[in-house]
CSV table of C-alpha atoms and ligand atoms in Angstrom, one decimal:
chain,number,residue,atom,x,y,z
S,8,UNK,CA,-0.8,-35.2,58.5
S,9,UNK,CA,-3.8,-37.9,58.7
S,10,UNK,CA,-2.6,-41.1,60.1
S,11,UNK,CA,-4.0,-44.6,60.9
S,12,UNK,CA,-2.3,-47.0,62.7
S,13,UNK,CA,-2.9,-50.3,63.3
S,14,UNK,CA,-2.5,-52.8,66.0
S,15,UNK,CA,-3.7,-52.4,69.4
S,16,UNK,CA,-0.6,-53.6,71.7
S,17,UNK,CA,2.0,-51.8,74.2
S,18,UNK,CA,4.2,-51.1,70.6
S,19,UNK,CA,1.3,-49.4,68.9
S,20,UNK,CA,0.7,-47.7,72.1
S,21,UNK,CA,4.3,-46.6,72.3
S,22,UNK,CA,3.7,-45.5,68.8
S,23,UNK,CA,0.5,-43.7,69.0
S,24,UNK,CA,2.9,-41.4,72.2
S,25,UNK,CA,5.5,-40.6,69.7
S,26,UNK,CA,3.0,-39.8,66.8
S,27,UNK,CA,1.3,-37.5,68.9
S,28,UNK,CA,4.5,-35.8,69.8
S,29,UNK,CA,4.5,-34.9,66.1
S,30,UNK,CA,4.0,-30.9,65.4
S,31,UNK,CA,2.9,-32.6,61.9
S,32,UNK,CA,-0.2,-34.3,63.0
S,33,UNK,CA,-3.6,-33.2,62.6
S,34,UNK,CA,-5.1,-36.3,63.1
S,35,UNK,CA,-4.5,-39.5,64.4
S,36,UNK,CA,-7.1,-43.0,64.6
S,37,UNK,CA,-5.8,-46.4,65.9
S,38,UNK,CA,-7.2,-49.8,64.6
S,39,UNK,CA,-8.6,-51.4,66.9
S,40,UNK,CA,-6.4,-49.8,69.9
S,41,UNK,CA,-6.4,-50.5,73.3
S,42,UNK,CA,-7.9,-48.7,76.7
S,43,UNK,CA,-4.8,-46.7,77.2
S,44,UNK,CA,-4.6,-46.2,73.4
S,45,UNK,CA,-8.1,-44.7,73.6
S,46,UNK,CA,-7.2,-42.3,76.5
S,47,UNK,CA,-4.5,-40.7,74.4
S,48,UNK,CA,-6.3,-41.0,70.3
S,49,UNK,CA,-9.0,-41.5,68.5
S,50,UNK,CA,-9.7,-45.5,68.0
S,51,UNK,CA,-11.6,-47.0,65.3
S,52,UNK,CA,-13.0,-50.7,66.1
S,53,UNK,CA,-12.0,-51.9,62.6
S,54,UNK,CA,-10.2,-55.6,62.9
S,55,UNK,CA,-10.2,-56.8,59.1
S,56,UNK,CA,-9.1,-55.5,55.9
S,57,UNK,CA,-12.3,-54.9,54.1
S,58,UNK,CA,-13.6,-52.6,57.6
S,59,UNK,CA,-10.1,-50.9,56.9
S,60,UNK,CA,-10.6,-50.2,53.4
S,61,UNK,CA,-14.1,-49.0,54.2
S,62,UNK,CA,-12.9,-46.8,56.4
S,63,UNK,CA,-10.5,-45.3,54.4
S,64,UNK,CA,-13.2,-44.6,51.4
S,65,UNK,CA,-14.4,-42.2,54.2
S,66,UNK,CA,-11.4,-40.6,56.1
S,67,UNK,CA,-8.7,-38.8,53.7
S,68,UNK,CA,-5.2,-40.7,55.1
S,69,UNK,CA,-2.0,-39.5,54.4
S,70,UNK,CA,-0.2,-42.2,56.1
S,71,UNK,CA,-1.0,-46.1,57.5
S,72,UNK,CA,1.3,-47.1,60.0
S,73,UNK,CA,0.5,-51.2,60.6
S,74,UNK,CA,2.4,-52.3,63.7
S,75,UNK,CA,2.0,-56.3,63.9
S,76,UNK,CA,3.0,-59.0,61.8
S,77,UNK,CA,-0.5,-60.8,60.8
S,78,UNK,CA,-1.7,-58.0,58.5
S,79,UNK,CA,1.7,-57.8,57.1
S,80,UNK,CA,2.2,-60.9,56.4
S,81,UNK,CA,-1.4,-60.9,55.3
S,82,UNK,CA,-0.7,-58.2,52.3
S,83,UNK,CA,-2.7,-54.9,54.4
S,84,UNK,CA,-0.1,-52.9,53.1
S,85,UNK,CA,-0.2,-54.4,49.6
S,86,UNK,CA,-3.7,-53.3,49.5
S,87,UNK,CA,-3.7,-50.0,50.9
S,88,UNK,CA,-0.8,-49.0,48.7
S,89,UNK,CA,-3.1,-49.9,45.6
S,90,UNK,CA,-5.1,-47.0,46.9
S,91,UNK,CA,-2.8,-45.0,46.3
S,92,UNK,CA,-2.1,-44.1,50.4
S,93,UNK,CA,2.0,-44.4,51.6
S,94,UNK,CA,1.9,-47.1,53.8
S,95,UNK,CA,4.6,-47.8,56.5
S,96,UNK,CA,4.7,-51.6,56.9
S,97,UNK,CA,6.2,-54.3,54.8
S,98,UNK,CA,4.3,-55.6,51.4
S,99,UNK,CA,3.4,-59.2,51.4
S,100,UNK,CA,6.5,-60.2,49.5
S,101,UNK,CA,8.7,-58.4,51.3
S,102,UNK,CA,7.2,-59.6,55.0
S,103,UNK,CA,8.0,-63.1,54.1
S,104,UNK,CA,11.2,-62.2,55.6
S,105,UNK,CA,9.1,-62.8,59.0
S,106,UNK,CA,6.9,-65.0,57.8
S,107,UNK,CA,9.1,-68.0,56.7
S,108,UNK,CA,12.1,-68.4,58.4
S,109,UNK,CA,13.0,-70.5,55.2
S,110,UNK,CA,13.0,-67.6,52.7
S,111,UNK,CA,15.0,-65.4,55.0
S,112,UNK,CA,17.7,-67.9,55.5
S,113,UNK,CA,17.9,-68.1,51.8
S,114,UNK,CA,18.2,-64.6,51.5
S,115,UNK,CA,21.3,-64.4,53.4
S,116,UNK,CA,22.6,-66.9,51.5
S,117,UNK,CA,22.2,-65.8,48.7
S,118,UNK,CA,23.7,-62.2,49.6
S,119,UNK,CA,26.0,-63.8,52.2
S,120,UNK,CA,24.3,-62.2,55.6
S,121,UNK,CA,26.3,-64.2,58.4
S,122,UNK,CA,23.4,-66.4,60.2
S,123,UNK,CA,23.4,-69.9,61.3
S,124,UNK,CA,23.9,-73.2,58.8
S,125,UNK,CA,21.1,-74.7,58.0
S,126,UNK,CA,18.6,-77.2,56.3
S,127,UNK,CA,14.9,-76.9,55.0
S,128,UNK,CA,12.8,-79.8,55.1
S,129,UNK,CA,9.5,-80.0,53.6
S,130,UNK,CA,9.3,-83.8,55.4
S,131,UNK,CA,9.5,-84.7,59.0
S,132,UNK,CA,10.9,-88.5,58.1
S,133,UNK,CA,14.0,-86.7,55.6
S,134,UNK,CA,14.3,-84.6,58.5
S,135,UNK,CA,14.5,-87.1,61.4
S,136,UNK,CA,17.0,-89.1,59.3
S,137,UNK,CA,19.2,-86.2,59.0
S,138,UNK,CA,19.7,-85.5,62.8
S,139,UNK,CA,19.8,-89.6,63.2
S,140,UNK,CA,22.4,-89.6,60.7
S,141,UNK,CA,24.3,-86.2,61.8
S,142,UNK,CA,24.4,-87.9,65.2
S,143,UNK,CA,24.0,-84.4,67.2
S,144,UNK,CA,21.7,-81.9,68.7
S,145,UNK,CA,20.1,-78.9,66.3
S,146,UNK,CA,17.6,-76.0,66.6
S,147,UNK,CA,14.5,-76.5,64.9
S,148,UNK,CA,12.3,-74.0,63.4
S,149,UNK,CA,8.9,-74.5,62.1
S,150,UNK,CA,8.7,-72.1,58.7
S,151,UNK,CA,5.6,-70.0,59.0
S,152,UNK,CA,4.6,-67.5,62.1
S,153,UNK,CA,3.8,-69.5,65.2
S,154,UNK,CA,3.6,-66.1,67.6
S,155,UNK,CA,7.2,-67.4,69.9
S,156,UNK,CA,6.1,-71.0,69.8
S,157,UNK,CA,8.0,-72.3,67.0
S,158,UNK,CA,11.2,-72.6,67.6
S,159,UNK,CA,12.8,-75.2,69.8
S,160,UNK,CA,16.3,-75.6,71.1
S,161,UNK,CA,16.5,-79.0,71.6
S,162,UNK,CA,19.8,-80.3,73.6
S,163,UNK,CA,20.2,-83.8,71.9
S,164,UNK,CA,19.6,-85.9,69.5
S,165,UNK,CA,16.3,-87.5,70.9
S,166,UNK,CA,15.1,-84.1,72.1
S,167,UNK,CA,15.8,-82.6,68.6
S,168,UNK,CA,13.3,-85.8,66.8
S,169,UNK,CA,10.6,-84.6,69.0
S,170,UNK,CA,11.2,-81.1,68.6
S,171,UNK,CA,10.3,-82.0,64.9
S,172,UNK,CA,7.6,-84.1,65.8
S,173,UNK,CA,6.3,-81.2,67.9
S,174,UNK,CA,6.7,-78.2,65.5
S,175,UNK,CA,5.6,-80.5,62.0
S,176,UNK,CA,2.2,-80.6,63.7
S,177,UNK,CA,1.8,-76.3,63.7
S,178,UNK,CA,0.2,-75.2,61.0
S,179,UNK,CA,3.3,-73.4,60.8
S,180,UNK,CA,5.1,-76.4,60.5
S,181,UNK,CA,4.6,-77.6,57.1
S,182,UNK,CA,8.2,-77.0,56.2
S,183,UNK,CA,11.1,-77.4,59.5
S,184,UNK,CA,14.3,-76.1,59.5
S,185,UNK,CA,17.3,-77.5,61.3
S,186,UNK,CA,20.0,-75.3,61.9
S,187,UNK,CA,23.2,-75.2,63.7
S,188,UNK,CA,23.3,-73.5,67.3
S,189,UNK,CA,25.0,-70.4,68.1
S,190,UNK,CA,26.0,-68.9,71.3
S,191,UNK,CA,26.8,-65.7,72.5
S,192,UNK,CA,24.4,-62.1,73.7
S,193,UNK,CA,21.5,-61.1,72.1
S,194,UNK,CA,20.7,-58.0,70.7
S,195,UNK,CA,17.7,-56.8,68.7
S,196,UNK,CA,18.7,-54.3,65.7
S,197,UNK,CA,15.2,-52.5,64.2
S,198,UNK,CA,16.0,-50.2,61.3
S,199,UNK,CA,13.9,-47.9,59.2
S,200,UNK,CA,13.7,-48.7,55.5
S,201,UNK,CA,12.3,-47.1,52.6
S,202,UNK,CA,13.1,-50.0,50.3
S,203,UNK,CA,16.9,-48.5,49.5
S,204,UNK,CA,18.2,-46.5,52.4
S,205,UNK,CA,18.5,-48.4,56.2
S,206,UNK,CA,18.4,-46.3,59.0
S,207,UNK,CA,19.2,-48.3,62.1
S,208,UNK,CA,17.5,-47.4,65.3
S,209,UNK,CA,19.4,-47.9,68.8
S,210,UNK,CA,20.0,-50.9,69.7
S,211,UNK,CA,18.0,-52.9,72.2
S,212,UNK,CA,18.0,-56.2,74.2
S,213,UNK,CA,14.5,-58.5,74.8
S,214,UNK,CA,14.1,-60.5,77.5
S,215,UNK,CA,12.2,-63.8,76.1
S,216,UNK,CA,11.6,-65.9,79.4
S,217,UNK,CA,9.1,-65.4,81.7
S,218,UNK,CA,11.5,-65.8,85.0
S,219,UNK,CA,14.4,-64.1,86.1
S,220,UNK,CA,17.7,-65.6,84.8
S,221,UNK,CA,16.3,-66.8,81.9
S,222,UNK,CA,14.1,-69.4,83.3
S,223,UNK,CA,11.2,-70.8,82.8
S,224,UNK,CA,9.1,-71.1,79.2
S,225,UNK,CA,9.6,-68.3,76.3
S,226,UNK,CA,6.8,-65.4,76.3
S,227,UNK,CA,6.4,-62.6,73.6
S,228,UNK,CA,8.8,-60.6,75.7
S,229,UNK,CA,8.9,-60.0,79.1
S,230,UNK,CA,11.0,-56.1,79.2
S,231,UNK,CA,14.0,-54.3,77.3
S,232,UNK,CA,16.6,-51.8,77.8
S,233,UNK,CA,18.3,-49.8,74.9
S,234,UNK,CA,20.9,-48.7,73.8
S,235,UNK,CA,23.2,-51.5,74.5
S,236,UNK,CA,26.6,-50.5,76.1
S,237,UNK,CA,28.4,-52.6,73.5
S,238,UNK,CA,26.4,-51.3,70.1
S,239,UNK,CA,26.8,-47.6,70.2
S,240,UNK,CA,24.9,-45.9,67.5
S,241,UNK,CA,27.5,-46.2,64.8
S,242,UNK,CA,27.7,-49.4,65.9
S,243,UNK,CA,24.1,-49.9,65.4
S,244,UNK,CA,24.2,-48.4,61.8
S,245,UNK,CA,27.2,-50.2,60.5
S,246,UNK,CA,25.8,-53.7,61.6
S,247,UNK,CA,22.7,-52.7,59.8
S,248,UNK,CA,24.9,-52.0,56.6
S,249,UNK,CA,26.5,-55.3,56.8
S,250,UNK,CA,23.2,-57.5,58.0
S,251,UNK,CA,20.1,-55.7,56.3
S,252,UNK,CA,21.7,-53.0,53.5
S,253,UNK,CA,22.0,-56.6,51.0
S,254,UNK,CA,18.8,-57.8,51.7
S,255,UNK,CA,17.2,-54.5,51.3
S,256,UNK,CA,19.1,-54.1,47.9
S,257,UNK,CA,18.2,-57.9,46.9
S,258,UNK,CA,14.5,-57.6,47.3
S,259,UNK,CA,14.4,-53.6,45.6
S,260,UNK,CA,16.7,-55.7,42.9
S,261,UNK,CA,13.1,-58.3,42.5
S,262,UNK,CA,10.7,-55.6,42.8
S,263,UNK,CA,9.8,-56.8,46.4
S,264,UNK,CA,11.2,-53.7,48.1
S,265,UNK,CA,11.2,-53.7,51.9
S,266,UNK,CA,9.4,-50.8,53.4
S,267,UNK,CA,8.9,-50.7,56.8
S,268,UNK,CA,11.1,-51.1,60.1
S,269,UNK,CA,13.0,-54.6,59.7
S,270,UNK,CA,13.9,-56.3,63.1
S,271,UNK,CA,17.3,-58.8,63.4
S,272,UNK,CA,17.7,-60.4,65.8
S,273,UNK,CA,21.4,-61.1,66.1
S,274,UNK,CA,23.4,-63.0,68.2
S,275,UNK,CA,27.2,-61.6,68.8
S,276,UNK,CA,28.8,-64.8,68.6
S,277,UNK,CA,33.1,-65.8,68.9
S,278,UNK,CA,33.3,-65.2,64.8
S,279,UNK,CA,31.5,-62.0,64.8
S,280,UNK,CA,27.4,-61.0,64.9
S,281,UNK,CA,25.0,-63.5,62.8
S,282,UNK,CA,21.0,-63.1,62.2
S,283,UNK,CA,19.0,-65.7,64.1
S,284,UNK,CA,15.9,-64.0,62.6
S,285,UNK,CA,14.5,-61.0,60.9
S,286,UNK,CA,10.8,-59.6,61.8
S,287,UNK,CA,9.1,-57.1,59.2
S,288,UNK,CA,8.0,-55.0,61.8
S,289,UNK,CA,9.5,-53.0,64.4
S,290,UNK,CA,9.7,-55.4,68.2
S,291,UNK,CA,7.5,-55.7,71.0
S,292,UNK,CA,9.2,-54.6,73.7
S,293,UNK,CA,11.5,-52.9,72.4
S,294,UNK,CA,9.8,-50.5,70.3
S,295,UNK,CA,8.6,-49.3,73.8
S,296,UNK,CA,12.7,-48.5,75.0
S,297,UNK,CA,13.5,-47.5,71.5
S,298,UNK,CA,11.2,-44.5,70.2
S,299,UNK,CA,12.0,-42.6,74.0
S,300,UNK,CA,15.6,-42.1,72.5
S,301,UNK,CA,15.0,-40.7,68.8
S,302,UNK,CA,15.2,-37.3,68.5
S,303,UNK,CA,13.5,-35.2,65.9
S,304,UNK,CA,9.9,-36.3,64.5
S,305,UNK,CA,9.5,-40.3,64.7
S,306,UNK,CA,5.8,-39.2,62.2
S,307,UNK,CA,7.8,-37.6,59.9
S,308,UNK,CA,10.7,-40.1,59.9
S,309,UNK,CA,8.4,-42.9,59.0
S,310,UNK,CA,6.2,-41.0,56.3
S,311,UNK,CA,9.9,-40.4,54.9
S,312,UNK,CA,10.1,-44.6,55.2
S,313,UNK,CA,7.0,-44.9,53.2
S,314,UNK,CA,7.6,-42.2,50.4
S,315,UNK,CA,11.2,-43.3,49.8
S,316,UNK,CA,12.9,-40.3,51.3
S,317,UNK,CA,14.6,-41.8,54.0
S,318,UNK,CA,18.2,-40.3,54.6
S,319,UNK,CA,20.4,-40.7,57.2
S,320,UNK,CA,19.6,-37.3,58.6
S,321,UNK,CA,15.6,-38.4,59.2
S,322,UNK,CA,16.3,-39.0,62.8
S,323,UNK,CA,19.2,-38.2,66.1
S,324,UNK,CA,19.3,-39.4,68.9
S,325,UNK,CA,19.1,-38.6,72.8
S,326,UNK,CA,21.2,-39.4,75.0
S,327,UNK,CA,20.5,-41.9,78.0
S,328,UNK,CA,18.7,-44.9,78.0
S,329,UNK,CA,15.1,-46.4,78.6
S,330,UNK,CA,13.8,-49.6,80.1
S,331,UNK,CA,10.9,-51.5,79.8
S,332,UNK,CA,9.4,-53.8,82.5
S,333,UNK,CA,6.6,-56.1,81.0
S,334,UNK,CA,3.4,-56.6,83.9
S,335,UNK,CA,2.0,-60.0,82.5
S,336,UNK,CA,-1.2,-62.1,83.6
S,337,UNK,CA,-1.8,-64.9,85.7
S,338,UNK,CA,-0.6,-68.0,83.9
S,339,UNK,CA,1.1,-66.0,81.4
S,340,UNK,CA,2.3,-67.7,79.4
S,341,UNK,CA,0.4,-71.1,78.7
S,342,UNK,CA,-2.7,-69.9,80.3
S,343,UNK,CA,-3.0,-66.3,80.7
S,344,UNK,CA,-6.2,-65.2,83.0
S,345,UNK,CA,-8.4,-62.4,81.8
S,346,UNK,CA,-10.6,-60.0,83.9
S,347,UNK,CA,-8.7,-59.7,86.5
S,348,UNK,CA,-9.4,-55.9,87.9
S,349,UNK,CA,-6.5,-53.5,87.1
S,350,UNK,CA,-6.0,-50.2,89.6
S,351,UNK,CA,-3.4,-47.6,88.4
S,352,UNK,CA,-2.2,-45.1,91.0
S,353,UNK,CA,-1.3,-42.0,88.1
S,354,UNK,CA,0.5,-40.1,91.2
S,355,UNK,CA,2.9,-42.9,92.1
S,356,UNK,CA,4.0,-42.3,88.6
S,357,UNK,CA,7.6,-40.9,88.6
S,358,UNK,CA,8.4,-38.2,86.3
S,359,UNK,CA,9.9,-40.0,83.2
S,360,UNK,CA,7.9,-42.5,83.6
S,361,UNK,CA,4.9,-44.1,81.8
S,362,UNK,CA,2.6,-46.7,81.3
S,363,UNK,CA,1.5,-48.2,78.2
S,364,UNK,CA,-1.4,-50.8,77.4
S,365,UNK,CA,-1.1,-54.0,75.9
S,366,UNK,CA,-3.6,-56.4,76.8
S,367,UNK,CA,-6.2,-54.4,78.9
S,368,UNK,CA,-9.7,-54.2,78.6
S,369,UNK,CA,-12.9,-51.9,79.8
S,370,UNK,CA,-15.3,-53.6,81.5
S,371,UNK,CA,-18.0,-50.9,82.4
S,372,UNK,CA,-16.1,-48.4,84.4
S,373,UNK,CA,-13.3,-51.2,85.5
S,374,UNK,CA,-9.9,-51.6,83.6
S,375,UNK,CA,-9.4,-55.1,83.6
S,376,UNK,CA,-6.6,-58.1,82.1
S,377,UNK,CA,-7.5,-59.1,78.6
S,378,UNK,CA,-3.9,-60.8,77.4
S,379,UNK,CA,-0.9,-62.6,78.3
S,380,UNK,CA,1.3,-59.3,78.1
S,381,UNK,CA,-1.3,-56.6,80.1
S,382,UNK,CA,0.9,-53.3,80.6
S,383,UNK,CA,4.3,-52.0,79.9
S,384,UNK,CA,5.9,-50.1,82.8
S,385,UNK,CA,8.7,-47.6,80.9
S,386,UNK,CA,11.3,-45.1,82.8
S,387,UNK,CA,13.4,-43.2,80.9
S,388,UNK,CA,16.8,-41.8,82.5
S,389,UNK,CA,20.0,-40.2,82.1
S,390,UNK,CA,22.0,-43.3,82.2
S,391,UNK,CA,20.7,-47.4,82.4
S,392,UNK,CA,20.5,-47.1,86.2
S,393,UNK,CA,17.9,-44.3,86.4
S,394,UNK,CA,15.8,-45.4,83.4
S,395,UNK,CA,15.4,-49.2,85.4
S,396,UNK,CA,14.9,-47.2,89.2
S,397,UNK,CA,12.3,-45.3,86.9
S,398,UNK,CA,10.9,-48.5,85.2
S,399,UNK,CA,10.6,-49.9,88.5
S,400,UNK,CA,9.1,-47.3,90.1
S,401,UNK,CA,6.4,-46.7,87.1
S,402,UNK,CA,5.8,-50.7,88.0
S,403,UNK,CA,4.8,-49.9,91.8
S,404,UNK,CA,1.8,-47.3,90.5
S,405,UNK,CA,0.0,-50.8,89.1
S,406,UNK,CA,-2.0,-53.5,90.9
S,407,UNK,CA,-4.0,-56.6,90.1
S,408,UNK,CA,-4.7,-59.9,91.1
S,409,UNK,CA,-1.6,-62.4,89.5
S,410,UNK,CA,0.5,-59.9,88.4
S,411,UNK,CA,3.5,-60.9,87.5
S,412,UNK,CA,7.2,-59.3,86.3
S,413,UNK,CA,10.7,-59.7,86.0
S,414,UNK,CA,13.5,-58.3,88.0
S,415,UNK,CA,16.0,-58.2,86.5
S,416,UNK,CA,15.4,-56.4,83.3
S,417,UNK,CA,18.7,-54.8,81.7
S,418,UNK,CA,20.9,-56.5,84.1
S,419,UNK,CA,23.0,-57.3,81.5
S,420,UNK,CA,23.9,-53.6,80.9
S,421,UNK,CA,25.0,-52.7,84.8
S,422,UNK,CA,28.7,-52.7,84.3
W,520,ADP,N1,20.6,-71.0,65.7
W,520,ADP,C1,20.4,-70.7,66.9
W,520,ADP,N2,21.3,-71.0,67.9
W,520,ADP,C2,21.0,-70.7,69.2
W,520,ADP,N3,19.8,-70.2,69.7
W,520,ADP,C3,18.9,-70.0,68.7
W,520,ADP,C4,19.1,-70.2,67.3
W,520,ADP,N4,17.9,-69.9,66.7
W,520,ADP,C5,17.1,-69.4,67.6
W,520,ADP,N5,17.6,-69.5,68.9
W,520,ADP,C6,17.0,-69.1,70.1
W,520,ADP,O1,15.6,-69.2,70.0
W,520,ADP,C7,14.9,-67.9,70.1
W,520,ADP,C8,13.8,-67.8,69.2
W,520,ADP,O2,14.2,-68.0,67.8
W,520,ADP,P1,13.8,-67.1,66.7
W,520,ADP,O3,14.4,-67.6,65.4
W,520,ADP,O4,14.1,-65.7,67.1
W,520,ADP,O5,12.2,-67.4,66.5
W,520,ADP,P2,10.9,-66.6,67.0
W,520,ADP,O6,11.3,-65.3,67.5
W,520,ADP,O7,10.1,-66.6,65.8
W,520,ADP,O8,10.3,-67.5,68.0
W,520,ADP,C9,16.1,-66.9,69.8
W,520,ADP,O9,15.8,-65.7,70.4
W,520,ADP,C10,17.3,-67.6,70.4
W,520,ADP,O10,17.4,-67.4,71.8
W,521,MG,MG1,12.8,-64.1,67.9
């Protein structure tokens, strides 16, 4: 099989390991890629559409693969379909899911997914008098993609009006939602779909601050661990039935059919689990912690996704667990510092262990920072212990200037 894949962070990196794992693959070219990409495939510096389709009037594909949101929500996949190549990625339609947080909430409504109450406004002033006249705190949510700066979980009253000052002046922001705040754990749920059939992948937990405990401002995501002790793998697939299986079957019933891996983001709250969000594409870390525990052909599962023969049977499972520590940049994340020189020790690197790129660089024969996120340390293990000593001991085989990590990835998981 021919595949392209697109994106060029520590997912697509994950991805272009487990692709390459594939007995099925003859060849394999990553759009644009990254250093560490490069080491292990072909790359291809294409970074628009038009360079895609180019490229693809050249080089018979049997498969595109696009790993982040922007071309997604863009209509890549839209595009490449038309020419007549199975693509594994959300259409534009369909990725709207992700890219307003409006039209998902009124998806589960209208199929009755369990997520938060809410309100859209298309006007800061109707909005502002709401929460004036509601008298209480809310979360608010600009609509459209703001890349982890549009949301804000504003205490009170007076810190929820400036929220909405704040987020009405993204260009994200041109419709604000106000919803009601839930409590309780987090987990990320990704699933395969091929517009009919959801296949839920283990579960996995994010960790969204840039401190340990939860402190400080919110990154892109900062490490995971999967599975979850709590959300076994039939678990896993029966939450997917009862959060994604309506939605799936709502937007095949408009001829918007969802093809791709769809990400909730659920919180397991005191009357039962409720989406805070859905993505259109499969996470960022926890792609990284997820694809070490399929077992059977992750290539072949998603060329299944994109020509509608997705069945329950595509993928198993391994046993054990993985963890994901994320190495970010100096002033990560407000101000992240590029060119920083990056030194990797490859025999400090345990067994089980690996690193992936995110936001490195080549800068003549130097590696060095080009990103908030830079590299993804990954241990897998027999149990959550031994995949975090592994993740931790993949870390100490990296070095440069500002690096920073937390340490207490998967804590929550130690029982
Ligand atoms: N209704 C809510 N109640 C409590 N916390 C929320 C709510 N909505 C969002 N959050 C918090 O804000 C974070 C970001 O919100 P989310 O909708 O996932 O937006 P994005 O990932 O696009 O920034 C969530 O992971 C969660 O911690
Ligand atoms: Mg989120």
């Amino acid at each position: 099989m021919r595949v392209l894949l697109i994106g060029s962070g520590g997912r697509e990196h994950a991805l272009t390991k487990a692709f390459l794992a594939s007995p099925r693959l003859t060849t394999l070219t990553v759009a644009p890629g990254n250093p560490g990409i490069a080491h292990d495939a072909p790359t291809a510096p294409l970074t628009s559409l038009a360079e895609v389709q180019a490229w693809l009037a050249t080089h018979p594909t049997d498969l595109v693969v696009i790993g982040p949101e922007a071309p997604l929500a863009a209509g890549w996949s839209d595009a490449i379909r038309a020419l007549g190549i199975p693509v594994f990625g959300a259409s534009q339609s369909a990725a709207r899911l992700e890219s307003s947080k409006g039209f998902a909430k009124q998806v589960m409504q209208r199929v009755a997914v369990p997520t938060a109450a809410f309100r859209v406004f298309h006007d800061t002033a109707e909005a502002s008098a709401f929460v004036r006249q509601s008298g209480q705190a809310w979360v608010v949510k600009a609509d459209g993609l703001a890349a982890g700066k549009g949301v804000i979980v504003a205490e009170s009253m007076s810190e929820t009006l400036d929220a909405i000052a704040q987020l009405a002046a993204l260009p994200a922001g041109e419709r604000i939602l106000l919803e009601e705040r839930l409590y309780g754990p987090e987990v990320s749920l990704i699933a395969l779909s091929d517009g009919q059939t959801v296949l839920a992948l283990p579960s996995a937990r994010d960790h969204k601050r840039i401190f340990d405990g939860d402190e400080g401002p919110n990154t892109g995501g900062m490490g995971a661990i999967a599975p979850l002790n709590s959300i076994t793998q039939p678990v896993a697939q029966q939450l997917a039935e009862i959060v994604m299986q309506p939605v799936i079957a709502m937007l095949a019933a408009h001829q918007t059919p969802f093809v791709g891996a769809l990400y909730a983001g659920l919180m397991l709250t005191e009357h039962g689990p409720k989406v805070i969000e859905f993505n259109a594409r499969f996470g960022d870390p926890e792609t990284q912690v997820i694809l070490p525990l399929c077992d059977g052909d992750v290539l072949l599962a998603l060329y299944a996704a994109a020509t509608q023969a997705l069945t329950p049977a595509t993928l198993g499972w391994r046993t054990g667990a993985a963890a994901c520590v994320v190495l970010s940049s100096a002033g990560y994340p407000d101000a992240p510092r590029s060119g920083d020189v990056i030194t990797i020790d490859p025999t400090k690197i345990p067994a089980n262990g690996t690193i992936l790129h995110a936001g490195t660089r080549r800068d003549g024969n130097q590696l060095v920072t080009a990103g908030g996120r830079v590299l993804n340390a990954v241990g897998y293990g027999a149990d959550v212990v031994s995949a975090l000593r592994t993740a931790y001991a993949t870390v100490d085989a990296v070095q440069f200037a500002g690096m920073h990590y937390r340490l207490d990835i998967g804590q929550t998981e130690l029982v």
